[in-house]
Short mmCIF file of C-alpha atoms in Angstrom, two decimals:
data_model
loop_
_atom_site.label_atom_id
_atom_site.label_comp_id
_atom_site.label_asym_id
_atom_site.label_seq_id
_atom_site.Cartn_x
_atom_site.Cartn_y
_atom_site.Cartn_z
CA SER A 1 20.71 -0.24 -0.49
CA ALA A 2 19.09 1.83 -3.46
CA VAL A 3 18.16 5.51 -3.17
CA ILE A 4 15.00 6.54 -4.78
CA SER A 5 14.11 9.83 -5.71
CA GLN A 6 10.26 10.60 -6.11
CA LYS A 7 8.32 13.51 -7.25
CA PRO A 8 6.35 15.40 -6.80
CA SER A 9 6.30 15.34 -3.14
CA ARG A 10 2.71 16.61 -3.01
CA ASP A 11 0.14 17.88 -5.21
CA ILE A 12 -3.48 19.39 -5.12
CA CYS A 13 -5.33 18.50 -8.31
CA GLN A 14 -8.55 19.33 -9.59
CA ARG A 15 -11.05 16.27 -10.27
CA GLY A 16 -11.15 14.78 -13.73
CA THR A 17 -7.43 15.65 -14.52
CA SER A 18 -4.33 13.39 -14.33
CA LEU A 19 -1.12 13.44 -12.29
CA THR A 20 2.09 11.57 -13.16
CA ILE A 21 4.34 10.27 -10.55
CA GLN A 22 8.13 9.66 -11.19
CA CYS A 23 10.51 7.56 -9.56
CA GLN A 24 14.21 7.55 -10.18
CA VAL A 25 16.50 4.73 -8.76
CA ASP A 26 20.31 5.46 -8.36
CA SER A 27 20.76 1.72 -9.47
CA GLN A 28 19.39 -0.56 -12.15
CA VAL A 29 16.57 -2.63 -10.65
CA THR A 30 14.32 -5.32 -12.29
CA MET A 31 11.23 -4.63 -10.68
CA MET A 32 9.68 -1.61 -9.53
CA PHE A 33 6.48 -1.49 -7.10
CA TRP A 34 3.70 1.15 -6.67
CA TYR A 35 1.75 1.62 -3.67
CA ARG A 36 -1.11 3.31 -2.69
CA GLN A 37 -1.88 4.37 1.07
CA GLN A 38 -5.33 5.95 1.61
CA PRO A 39 -5.94 8.04 4.72
CA GLY A 40 -5.53 6.41 7.99
CA GLN A 41 -4.75 2.94 6.07
CA SER A 42 -1.81 0.67 5.45
CA LEU A 43 -0.21 0.47 2.10
CA THR A 44 -1.67 -1.45 -0.77
CA LEU A 45 0.38 -2.64 -3.83
CA ILE A 46 -1.21 -1.24 -6.96
CA ALA A 47 1.20 -3.03 -9.58
CA THR A 48 4.72 -4.35 -10.18
CA ALA A 49 6.44 -2.85 -13.10
CA ASN A 50 8.97 -4.77 -14.99
CA GLN A 51 11.22 -3.13 -17.64
CA GLY A 52 10.26 -4.11 -21.38
CA SER A 53 6.76 -5.59 -20.29
CA GLU A 54 3.36 -4.69 -19.25
CA ALA A 55 2.98 -3.91 -15.65
CA THR A 56 0.96 -6.50 -13.43
CA TYR A 57 -1.70 -5.16 -11.68
CA GLU A 58 -3.24 -6.01 -8.32
CA SER A 59 -7.01 -7.02 -7.84
CA GLY A 60 -9.08 -3.85 -7.82
CA PHE A 61 -6.41 -1.81 -9.94
CA VAL A 62 -6.85 -1.36 -13.63
CA ILE A 63 -4.42 0.20 -16.35
CA ASP A 64 -6.81 2.59 -17.73
CA LYS A 65 -6.85 4.19 -14.41
CA PHE A 66 -3.08 3.89 -13.15
CA PRO A 67 -1.08 3.37 -16.36
CA ILE A 68 2.68 2.85 -15.59
CA SER A 69 5.65 3.15 -17.72
CA ARG A 70 9.07 1.56 -17.15
CA PRO A 71 11.32 2.86 -19.86
CA ASN A 72 14.41 1.48 -18.49
CA LEU A 73 16.02 0.04 -15.37
CA THR A 74 16.35 2.88 -13.07
CA PHE A 75 12.95 4.96 -13.92
CA SER A 76 9.29 4.42 -13.87
CA THR A 77 6.09 6.56 -13.73
CA LEU A 78 2.72 6.22 -12.26
CA THR A 79 -0.29 8.06 -13.72
CA VAL A 80 -3.40 8.48 -11.48
CA SER A 81 -5.93 9.23 -14.27
CA ASN A 82 -9.37 11.15 -14.30
CA MET A 83 -8.98 11.61 -10.65
CA SER A 84 -11.85 11.84 -8.02
CA PRO A 85 -11.61 12.79 -4.31
CA GLU A 86 -11.32 9.15 -3.65
CA ASP A 87 -7.76 8.94 -5.18
CA SER A 88 -6.66 11.28 -2.51
CA SER A 89 -3.79 9.28 -1.07
CA ILE A 90 -0.01 8.81 -0.40
CA TYR A 91 1.45 6.97 -3.43
CA LEU A 92 4.91 5.34 -3.05
CA CYS A 93 7.27 3.56 -5.36
CA SER A 94 9.70 0.74 -3.92
CA VAL A 95 12.34 -1.56 -4.90
CA ALA A 96 13.49 -4.64 -3.64
CA GLY A 97 17.01 -4.72 -2.26
CA GLY A 98 17.76 -8.55 -1.77
CA GLN A 99 19.42 -9.03 1.43
CA ARG A 100 18.83 -5.44 2.35
CA GLY A 101 15.12 -5.59 1.99
CA TYR A 102 12.75 -2.91 0.30
CA THR A 103 13.63 0.56 -0.03
CA PHE A 104 10.92 3.04 -0.72
CA GLY A 105 10.49 6.39 -2.05
CA SER A 106 9.84 9.66 0.05
CA GLY A 107 6.17 9.34 -1.19
CA THR A 108 3.82 11.59 -3.31
CA ARG A 109 0.96 13.09 -1.38
CA LEU A 110 -2.09 13.75 -3.45
CA THR A 111 -5.09 15.56 -2.77
CA VAL A 112 -8.08 15.81 -5.30
CA VAL A 113 -10.46 18.82 -4.82
CA LYS B 1 -3.83 -15.21 1.25
CA GLN B 2 -1.32 -13.92 3.62
CA GLU B 3 -2.67 -11.54 6.52
CA VAL B 4 -0.53 -9.36 8.63
CA THR B 5 -2.05 -8.06 11.89
CA GLN B 6 -0.43 -5.46 14.35
CA ILE B 7 -1.97 -5.03 17.59
CA PRO B 8 -2.54 -2.50 19.15
CA ALA B 9 -3.25 0.29 16.44
CA ALA B 10 -1.97 2.95 18.74
CA LEU B 11 0.17 3.23 21.87
CA SER B 12 1.22 6.41 24.09
CA VAL B 13 3.89 6.29 26.37
CA PRO B 14 6.21 8.40 28.72
CA GLU B 15 9.70 8.82 27.73
CA GLY B 16 12.12 6.18 28.73
CA GLU B 17 9.79 3.04 28.58
CA ASN B 18 11.07 0.08 27.07
CA LEU B 19 8.44 -1.13 24.22
CA VAL B 20 7.40 -4.29 22.57
CA LEU B 21 5.59 -3.87 19.19
CA ASN B 22 3.83 -6.96 18.03
CA CYS B 23 3.23 -8.34 14.51
CA SER B 24 1.47 -11.67 13.50
CA PHE B 25 1.05 -13.42 10.06
CA THR B 26 -1.11 -16.20 8.92
CA ASP B 27 1.30 -17.75 6.38
CA SER B 28 4.48 -18.95 8.18
CA ALA B 29 6.15 -19.61 4.43
CA ILE B 30 7.67 -16.31 4.36
CA TYR B 31 10.71 -15.22 2.75
CA ASN B 32 11.51 -12.29 4.85
CA LEU B 33 9.80 -9.99 7.50
CA GLN B 34 10.72 -6.12 7.41
CA TRP B 35 9.86 -3.31 9.92
CA PHE B 36 9.48 0.03 8.78
CA ARG B 37 8.86 3.49 10.32
CA GLN B 38 6.44 6.14 8.77
CA ASP B 39 6.46 9.61 9.85
CA PRO B 40 3.20 11.71 9.33
CA GLY B 41 2.61 12.44 5.43
CA LYS B 42 6.13 10.64 4.69
CA GLY B 43 7.48 7.83 2.76
CA LEU B 44 8.78 4.44 4.71
CA THR B 45 12.12 4.19 6.48
CA SER B 46 13.53 0.63 6.70
CA LEU B 47 14.42 -0.25 10.41
CA LEU B 48 15.17 -3.91 10.38
CA LEU B 49 14.91 -6.79 8.14
CA ILE B 50 14.78 -10.48 9.34
CA GLN B 51 15.48 -13.19 6.78
CA SER B 52 13.46 -16.45 7.15
CA SER B 53 16.40 -18.55 8.53
CA GLN B 54 17.13 -15.77 11.13
CA ARG B 55 15.84 -15.41 14.59
CA GLU B 56 16.62 -11.72 15.32
CA GLN B 57 18.18 -8.54 14.25
CA THR B 58 19.50 -5.49 16.11
CA SER B 59 20.19 -1.86 15.24
CA GLY B 60 21.01 0.41 17.99
CA ARG B 61 18.10 0.63 20.73
CA LEU B 62 15.90 -1.71 18.24
CA ASN B 63 15.66 -5.43 18.22
CA ALA B 64 13.40 -7.48 16.11
CA SER B 65 12.41 -11.08 16.74
CA LEU B 66 11.03 -13.75 14.49
CA ASP B 67 9.14 -16.79 15.33
CA LYS B 68 8.20 -18.20 12.03
CA SER B 69 6.43 -21.41 13.23
CA SER B 70 4.16 -19.39 15.28
CA GLY B 71 3.81 -16.59 12.71
CA ARG B 72 4.78 -13.60 15.36
CA SER B 73 7.66 -10.85 15.27
CA THR B 74 8.11 -8.50 17.86
CA LEU B 75 10.04 -5.23 17.56
CA TYR B 76 11.66 -4.01 20.86
CA ILE B 77 12.60 -0.25 21.43
CA ALA B 78 14.60 0.37 24.29
CA ALA B 79 14.50 3.51 26.22
CA SER B 80 12.11 5.28 24.02
CA GLN B 81 12.33 8.94 23.16
CA PRO B 82 10.10 11.47 21.88
CA GLY B 83 11.77 11.34 18.61
CA ASP B 84 10.50 7.62 18.30
CA SER B 85 6.96 8.86 17.89
CA ALA B 86 5.89 7.56 14.32
CA THR B 87 3.91 4.95 12.91
CA TYR B 88 5.61 1.44 12.91
CA LEU B 89 4.85 -0.98 9.95
CA CYS B 90 5.35 -4.77 9.67
CA ALA B 91 5.56 -6.43 6.20
CA VAL B 92 6.44 -9.91 5.04
CA THR B 93 7.29 -11.33 1.69
CA THR B 94 5.82 -14.66 1.05
CA GLN B 95 8.18 -17.52 -0.10
CA GLY B 96 7.54 -19.09 -3.77
CA GLY B 97 5.30 -15.76 -4.98
CA SER B 98 6.09 -12.45 -6.38
CA GLU B 99 8.37 -10.22 -4.36
CA LYS B 100 5.56 -8.04 -3.17
CA LEU B 101 5.28 -6.97 0.64
CA VAL B 102 2.20 -7.46 2.49
CA PHE B 103 1.68 -4.95 5.20
CA GLY B 104 0.15 -4.69 8.58
CA LYS B 105 -2.07 -1.66 9.19
CA GLY B 106 0.77 -0.20 11.37
CA MET B 107 0.92 1.14 14.86
CA LYS B 108 0.98 4.59 15.73
CA LEU B 109 3.59 5.24 18.69
CA THR B 110 3.50 8.40 20.50
CA VAL B 111 6.36 8.97 23.08
CA ASN B 112 5.51 11.88 25.49
CA PRO B 113 8.41 13.87 26.88
#
């Protein structure tokens, strides 16, 4: 199955600033997925990123707050913009592995102060 | 809308016990079901993937079963060890739609030495 390198692993940020999270996959994949996991909660899909087109956002998530780039088939970034303490979460990227199921990055633990 | 439920939310057991973790889903038209493990503050590790046409999958001390018609899956952990302590998440992919996963809220397992 694919191996995903995600960074940073954690960060503490000031409110009002932005953080960009990167995910690098060791193979070419059509779709990459970005999830948020708020404290004590399960994972919620933010958006699906396809190479060469705009990301598709889930209800409750907007591009201005969570802009996504997908410049090629092995890389994607998620930016958390104009952060507030409510954005403190673990953010994870994921790819589908067909018969092997889904693989996740190691996560980015974000704390906004 | 697909909903995934895991009950109980937490379980604490002594080492050596055989465990059954439950997962239920509302829409039986699933493509596959996947069990994950998450250690505190970390990403997700895939444990087992069951395709919709399969009844069970096994890996070491883990066995996962799927009953699509009743909307249920169980994860069986044999001879539990303290290293099994983690949160276990169940997720499904629904047929005919996007490839996104729908997660349960997870079950926090503590295995006491």
